[in-house]
Amino acid sequence: MMNRASIALSCASLLTCIVSAQNPARKPALPVGSLTAGRDMTTARGGHTANILPDFKVFIAGGEDQRGNVLASTEIYDPTTETFTRAARMTVPREGHAAGALSDGKILIAGGATHGDVALASSEDYDPETGKFTPRGAMHAARIRPAVTVLRDGRILVTGGTNGKSVLDSGETYDVLNGKWTLTGRMTTARSGHTATLLSDGRVLLTGGVDSKHSVLASAEIFDPQTNKFSAISPLHEGRLMHTAVLLPSGKVLIAGGASDPAGQNPISSAELYDPESHLFSSAGKMNEPRMKMPDQAALLDGRALIVGGAASAEIFNPRDGSFRAVSGTLDAARFYSAAIQLMDGSTRIFGGYDAQGSSTAKTWIYRP
């Protein structure tokens, strides 16, 4: 005869079996990983850029130091030794510039602001073979914080930004084959603080930002590199600027966070997904914390996405169930306009950034899944 404890245990086991049978596809949640402190850069930086070199080292350029000085200095991070080494100086100090890897292995640097918040149209490239910078042609417009995209054909696309006085509706491409900048068709609206994401089919999705009338934008558009033209698509559910965008393995794009006011004083936590098949946006829930002024993040090797910056914490978006889960560990403070790079081993390095008082740091962090 079974006693009460045995009966209760049997009932619990039976209930577990029933629940398992009803949910055969349910799997244990994947671990979200952790953030740990890395070694310091040689210089405090905010508003800088980071790009992967052909040897898989990371090239870090410009930004502002903790005293507000715009930097011409650069450095190279070696992930195998966890060391930073000073590299050549740019031809002009830059902060809020565009940077993209060229097909010949060089890194193109363009625009940004220099001393006195003067907007720059000049460009230059860094050659990792010689360790030197070479001036290149000037863009057709001076641009601070334009969005930059490396196209499938090797060209570098820059869109929008501000010339220090007004928001721009122009875009242009740099072609390494002739070393020239060429204007594209005009965007459907002027944008600064927007995102530009290379889609799986080679086109580019532009979302949000602020326009020349200081209105926060919910509008979105597509750039087609075959025609060099922009076309409007259905808008976001919520206007946002200084947000982040992540291309997911499904081909959809996660749009997360940003600010809902042109002054950037009201960060938001909402997220949405862009479907390239329907050209529509749908709600993707809310992050654990409101965030803005984040670096764009790459999808993790398992298809999830790391979102870091705009707060001291980091979190993982899982497209399988639409969840946001907090990562173990934190940055030293909420960091804005930091730079982040995903490495070949699946880890992500986060470099510097400003704190809430506008002071930059040399600190770095390592995210490991």
PDB file of C-alpha atoms in Angstrom, residues 29-33 246-249 254 297-307 315-321 323 325 342 367-369:
ATOM      1  CA  ALA A  29      17.054  28.406 -21.549  1.00  0.00           C
ATOM      2  CA  LEU A  30      20.520  29.108 -22.904  1.00  0.00           C
ATOM      3  CA  PRO A  31      22.921  30.816 -20.473  1.00  0.00           C
ATOM      4  CA  VAL A  32      23.141  34.545 -21.080  1.00  0.00           C
ATOM      5  CA  GLY A  33      26.872  34.866 -20.434  1.00  0.00           C
ATOM      6  CA  VAL A 246      20.985  44.191 -35.145  1.00  0.00           C
ATOM      7  CA  LEU A 247      20.662  41.938 -38.196  1.00  0.00           C
ATOM      8  CA  LEU A 248      19.410  38.547 -36.981  1.00  0.00           C
ATOM      9  CA  PRO A 249      20.118  35.195 -38.696  1.00  0.00           C
ATOM     10  CA  LEU A 254      16.015  44.117 -34.236  1.00  0.00           C
ATOM     11  CA  GLN A 297      25.833  44.955 -32.037  1.00  0.00           C
ATOM     12  CA  ALA A 298      26.331  41.809 -34.083  1.00  0.00           C
ATOM     13  CA  ALA A 299      24.198  38.729 -33.625  1.00  0.00           C
ATOM     14  CA  LEU A 300      25.906  36.149 -31.442  1.00  0.00           C
ATOM     15  CA  LEU A 301      27.071  32.888 -32.983  1.00  0.00           C
ATOM     16  CA  ASP A 302      23.960  31.116 -31.672  1.00  0.00           C
ATOM     17  CA  GLY A 303      21.620  33.668 -33.277  1.00  0.00           C
ATOM     18  CA  ARG A 304      20.853  35.783 -30.236  1.00  0.00           C
ATOM     19  CA  ALA A 305      21.865  39.457 -29.916  1.00  0.00           C
ATOM     20  CA  LEU A 306      23.910  41.283 -27.293  1.00  0.00           C
ATOM     21  CA  ILE A 307      22.697  44.764 -26.342  1.00  0.00           C
ATOM     22  CA  GLU A 315      21.208  42.019 -21.943  1.00  0.00           C
ATOM     23  CA  ILE A 316      20.569  39.317 -24.499  1.00  0.00           C
ATOM     24  CA  PHE A 317      17.673  39.244 -26.966  1.00  0.00           C
ATOM     25  CA  ASN A 318      16.551  35.743 -27.938  1.00  0.00           C
ATOM     26  CA  PRO A 319      14.587  35.824 -31.216  1.00  0.00           C
ATOM     27  CA  ARG A 320      13.240  32.312 -30.573  1.00  0.00           C
ATOM     28  CA  ASP A 321      11.010  33.444 -27.746  1.00  0.00           C
ATOM     29  CA  SER A 323      12.805  37.553 -24.515  1.00  0.00           C
ATOM     30  CA  ARG A 325      17.506  38.533 -20.304  1.00  0.00           C
ATOM     31  CA  GLN A 342      32.538  40.731 -31.882  1.00  0.00           C
ATOM     32  CA  TYR A 367      31.401  39.673 -22.924  1.00  0.00           C
ATOM     33  CA  ARG A 368      31.582  35.894 -23.080  1.00  0.00           C
ATOM     34  CA  PRO A 369      28.486  33.803 -23.893  1.00  0.00           C
TER      35      PRO A 369
END
